[in-house]
């Protein structure tokens, strides 16, 4: 069974196949209408969403399938204490494929361990958002004509921005990627992405707190919102919330062909005066989200019983009762799941579910 929990669950070949299928859908929309007739997608959203949930819904409807699900945990039996695993066991009786968003990191992973239908991670806490990554890759391809050999600047909340973590993981498999990390100290990219992804995969990266200095060299500027909902300390949020604002003056420093991406929603980090700039690609990016999710649904349904599309094999997890995950928002600290760990780069032990450090 093929699930999509982390971008690395897809080989580069599979990612390219999904993007190529999305491009074929764009060119021949009529060929795919009805391809999911009599199939059902369940959208289990334990956290707010506009784009991801509605684009999954629109994608399945456009393919001729049907959609069921919930948009808040309060309207499901999660409110009565039902576990994530029990919920997907139940929903797997009603649906052929499930997209799940959850504020607890690792929730879609434990769901996939018991599910009889493919699980798609539609965002878990600050950890991962692989379908946004497919959206971003398709957008880069359509805006620039290629994904290889680009310099991409990630700006804003690189600490909690799950879309940033996932996109860097995926881009690390492409050729000639240079990454500029533009963030204040408090919002820097987590070490596990720098060490386990950039350094391991040989991705050239540098860190700066100056968007003005970085912008002239970028082919893609990936802006992000400072994620208020992830901060445990409101004063810390207030200190960093207005760190970077993209405006017409800053756009004047950029390349003529630079593409501005943002997973959205935005708050104040891109002024509306930028929206009419032809380089502002973030609303085109939204439409690409629906198209690439159509391609993903078709692919996962086709690959369901195909041994050529298995989940990647990992080393067996480390089980050690003396170790604890340090992340209060990890599934192993919120439901009864045996703590599991993996040995990462530089001999660091990390949580199996959420990649956090252990103590
Ligand atoms: N980009 C994104 O995940 O948006 P939503 O939170 O609205 O789904």
PDB file of N, CA, C and O in Angstrom, residues 157-186:
ATOM      1  N   UNK A 157       8.800  32.225   8.793  1.00  0.00           N
ATOM      2  CA  UNK A 157       8.749  31.260   9.893  1.00  0.00           C
ATOM      3  C   UNK A 157       9.247  29.895   9.409  1.00  0.00           C
ATOM      4  O   UNK A 157       8.463  29.055   8.966  1.00  0.00           O
ATOM      5  N   UNK A 158      10.548  29.713   9.471  1.00  0.00           N
ATOM      6  CA  UNK A 158      11.127  28.465   8.974  1.00  0.00           C
ATOM      7  C   UNK A 158      11.141  27.399  10.064  1.00  0.00           C
ATOM      8  O   UNK A 158      11.372  26.227   9.792  1.00  0.00           O
ATOM      9  N   UNK A 159      10.869  27.842  11.300  1.00  0.00           N
ATOM     10  CA  UNK A 159      10.857  26.913  12.432  1.00  0.00           C
ATOM     11  C   UNK A 159       9.567  26.086  12.440  1.00  0.00           C
ATOM     12  O   UNK A 159       9.607  24.865  12.510  1.00  0.00           O
ATOM     13  N   UNK A 160       8.430  26.774  12.356  1.00  0.00           N
ATOM     14  CA  UNK A 160       7.151  26.070  12.446  1.00  0.00           C
ATOM     15  C   UNK A 160       6.547  25.789  11.066  1.00  0.00           C
ATOM     16  O   UNK A 160       5.506  25.139  10.986  1.00  0.00           O
ATOM     17  N   UNK A 161       7.153  26.312  10.011  1.00  0.00           N
ATOM     18  CA  UNK A 161       6.552  26.213   8.677  1.00  0.00           C
ATOM     19  C   UNK A 161       6.730  24.830   8.072  1.00  0.00           C
ATOM     20  O   UNK A 161       7.725  24.532   7.421  1.00  0.00           O
ATOM     21  N   UNK A 162       5.699  23.993   8.235  1.00  0.00           N
ATOM     22  CA  UNK A 162       5.804  22.604   7.743  1.00  0.00           C
ATOM     23  C   UNK A 162       5.968  22.554   6.228  1.00  0.00           C
ATOM     24  O   UNK A 162       6.576  21.622   5.699  1.00  0.00           O
ATOM     25  N   UNK A 163       5.430  23.565   5.529  1.00  0.00           N
ATOM     26  CA  UNK A 163       5.553  23.542   4.066  1.00  0.00           C
ATOM     27  C   UNK A 163       7.012  23.721   3.656  1.00  0.00           C
ATOM     28  O   UNK A 163       7.455  23.169   2.657  1.00  0.00           O
ATOM     29  N   UNK A 164       7.744  24.501   4.461  1.00  0.00           N
ATOM     30  CA  UNK A 164       9.169  24.738   4.174  1.00  0.00           C
ATOM     31  C   UNK A 164       9.951  23.442   4.382  1.00  0.00           C
ATOM     32  O   UNK A 164      10.771  23.039   3.540  1.00  0.00           O
ATOM     33  N   UNK A 165       9.686  22.759   5.491  1.00  0.00           N
ATOM     34  CA  UNK A 165      10.412  21.521   5.799  1.00  0.00           C
ATOM     35  C   UNK A 165      10.213  20.504   4.670  1.00  0.00           C
ATOM     36  O   UNK A 165      11.158  19.865   4.195  1.00  0.00           O
ATOM     37  N   UNK A 166       8.973  20.355   4.263  1.00  0.00           N
ATOM     38  CA  UNK A 166       8.668  19.341   3.240  1.00  0.00           C
ATOM     39  C   UNK A 166       9.255  19.718   1.883  1.00  0.00           C
ATOM     40  O   UNK A 166       9.769  18.857   1.165  1.00  0.00           O
ATOM     41  N   UNK A 167       9.181  21.003   1.532  1.00  0.00           N
ATOM     42  CA  UNK A 167       9.682  21.388   0.208  1.00  0.00           C
ATOM     43  C   UNK A 167      11.205  21.237   0.140  1.00  0.00           C
ATOM     44  O   UNK A 167      11.746  20.788  -0.886  1.00  0.00           O
ATOM     45  N   UNK A 168      11.903  21.568   1.217  1.00  0.00           N
ATOM     46  CA  UNK A 168      13.370  21.390   1.198  1.00  0.00           C
ATOM     47  C   UNK A 168      13.712  19.907   1.038  1.00  0.00           C
ATOM     48  O   UNK A 168      14.621  19.551   0.277  1.00  0.00           O
ATOM     49  N   UNK A 169      12.967  19.042   1.729  1.00  0.00           N
ATOM     50  CA  UNK A 169      13.219  17.600   1.585  1.00  0.00           C
ATOM     51  C   UNK A 169      13.067  17.166   0.127  1.00  0.00           C
ATOM     52  O   UNK A 169      13.891  16.419  -0.395  1.00  0.00           O
ATOM     53  N   UNK A 170      11.997  17.616  -0.492  1.00  0.00           N
ATOM     54  CA  UNK A 170      11.756  17.200  -1.886  1.00  0.00           C
ATOM     55  C   UNK A 170      12.799  17.806  -2.819  1.00  0.00           C
ATOM     56  O   UNK A 170      13.340  17.119  -3.698  1.00  0.00           O
ATOM     57  N   UNK A 171      13.111  19.082  -2.643  1.00  0.00           N
ATOM     58  CA  UNK A 171      14.067  19.743  -3.548  1.00  0.00           C
ATOM     59  C   UNK A 171      15.466  19.154  -3.421  1.00  0.00           C
ATOM     60  O   UNK A 171      16.264  19.233  -4.363  1.00  0.00           O
ATOM     61  N   UNK A 172      15.773  18.553  -2.266  1.00  0.00           N
ATOM     62  CA  UNK A 172      17.123  18.003  -2.058  1.00  0.00           C
ATOM     63  C   UNK A 172      17.417  16.874  -3.042  1.00  0.00           C
ATOM     64  O   UNK A 172      18.568  16.500  -3.223  1.00  0.00           O
ATOM     65  N   UNK A 173      16.375  16.347  -3.701  1.00  0.00           N
ATOM     66  CA  UNK A 173      16.613  15.291  -4.689  1.00  0.00           C
ATOM     67  C   UNK A 173      16.832  15.835  -6.096  1.00  0.00           C
ATOM     68  O   UNK A 173      17.117  15.082  -7.025  1.00  0.00           O
ATOM     69  N   UNK A 174      16.664  17.149  -6.243  1.00  0.00           N
ATOM     70  CA  UNK A 174      16.860  17.747  -7.572  1.00  0.00           C
ATOM     71  C   UNK A 174      18.293  18.265  -7.689  1.00  0.00           C
ATOM     72  O   UNK A 174      19.017  18.397  -6.709  1.00  0.00           O
ATOM     73  N   UNK A 175      18.676  18.583  -8.916  1.00  0.00           N
ATOM     74  CA  UNK A 175      20.061  18.957  -9.213  1.00  0.00           C
ATOM     75  C   UNK A 175      20.253  20.470  -9.056  1.00  0.00           C
ATOM     76  O   UNK A 175      19.385  21.258  -9.438  1.00  0.00           O
ATOM     77  N   UNK A 176      21.382  20.866  -8.490  1.00  0.00           N
ATOM     78  CA  UNK A 176      21.778  22.277  -8.502  1.00  0.00           C
ATOM     79  C   UNK A 176      20.879  23.191  -7.692  1.00  0.00           C
ATOM     80  O   UNK A 176      20.666  24.344  -8.079  1.00  0.00           O
ATOM     81  N   UNK A 177      20.345  22.701  -6.569  1.00  0.00           N
ATOM     82  CA  UNK A 177      19.455  23.529  -5.730  1.00  0.00           C
ATOM     83  C   UNK A 177      20.301  24.304  -4.715  1.00  0.00           C
ATOM     84  O   UNK A 177      21.113  23.716  -3.991  1.00  0.00           O
ATOM     85  N   UNK A 178      20.101  25.619  -4.682  1.00  0.00           N
ATOM     86  CA  UNK A 178      20.731  26.441  -3.638  1.00  0.00           C
ATOM     87  C   UNK A 178      19.609  27.043  -2.788  1.00  0.00           C
ATOM     88  O   UNK A 178      18.616  27.544  -3.345  1.00  0.00           O
ATOM     89  N   UNK A 179      19.810  26.985  -1.475  1.00  0.00           N
ATOM     90  CA  UNK A 179      18.764  27.429  -0.554  1.00  0.00           C
ATOM     91  C   UNK A 179      19.285  28.595   0.285  1.00  0.00           C
ATOM     92  O   UNK A 179      20.380  28.519   0.847  1.00  0.00           O
ATOM     93  N   UNK A 180      18.488  29.667   0.355  1.00  0.00           N
ATOM     94  CA  UNK A 180      18.810  30.791   1.237  1.00  0.00           C
ATOM     95  C   UNK A 180      17.713  30.845   2.296  1.00  0.00           C
ATOM     96  O   UNK A 180      16.520  30.933   1.964  1.00  0.00           O
ATOM     97  N   UNK A 181      18.122  30.749   3.561  1.00  0.00           N
ATOM     98  CA  UNK A 181      17.177  30.689   4.678  1.00  0.00           C
ATOM     99  C   UNK A 181      17.119  32.073   5.319  1.00  0.00           C
ATOM    100  O   UNK A 181      18.094  32.521   5.926  1.00  0.00           O
ATOM    101  N   UNK A 182      15.977  32.757   5.158  1.00  0.00           N
ATOM    102  CA  UNK A 182      15.857  34.159   5.585  1.00  0.00           C
ATOM    103  C   UNK A 182      14.892  34.199   6.776  1.00  0.00           C
ATOM    104  O   UNK A 182      13.671  34.064   6.608  1.00  0.00           O
ATOM    105  N   UNK A 183      15.461  34.345   7.968  1.00  0.00           N
ATOM    106  CA  UNK A 183      14.614  34.274   9.175  1.00  0.00           C
ATOM    107  C   UNK A 183      15.324  34.939  10.341  1.00  0.00           C
ATOM    108  O   UNK A 183      16.552  34.952  10.391  1.00  0.00           O
ATOM    109  N   UNK A 184      14.550  35.454  11.305  1.00  0.00           N
ATOM    110  CA  UNK A 184      15.185  35.905  12.552  1.00  0.00           C
ATOM    111  C   UNK A 184      15.638  34.679  13.350  1.00  0.00           C
ATOM    112  O   UNK A 184      15.177  33.563  13.083  1.00  0.00           O
ATOM    113  N   UNK A 185      16.508  34.907  14.323  1.00  0.00           N
ATOM    114  CA  UNK A 185      17.057  33.790  15.109  1.00  0.00           C
ATOM    115  C   UNK A 185      15.976  32.870  15.660  1.00  0.00           C
ATOM    116  O   UNK A 185      16.109  31.646  15.645  1.00  0.00           O
ATOM    117  N   UNK A 186      14.892  33.456  16.153  1.00  0.00           N
ATOM    118  CA  UNK A 186      13.841  32.664  16.825  1.00  0.00           C
ATOM    119  C   UNK A 186      13.102  31.734  15.857  1.00  0.00           C
ATOM    120  O   UNK A 186      12.433  30.799  16.288  1.00  0.00           O
TER     121      UNK A 186
END
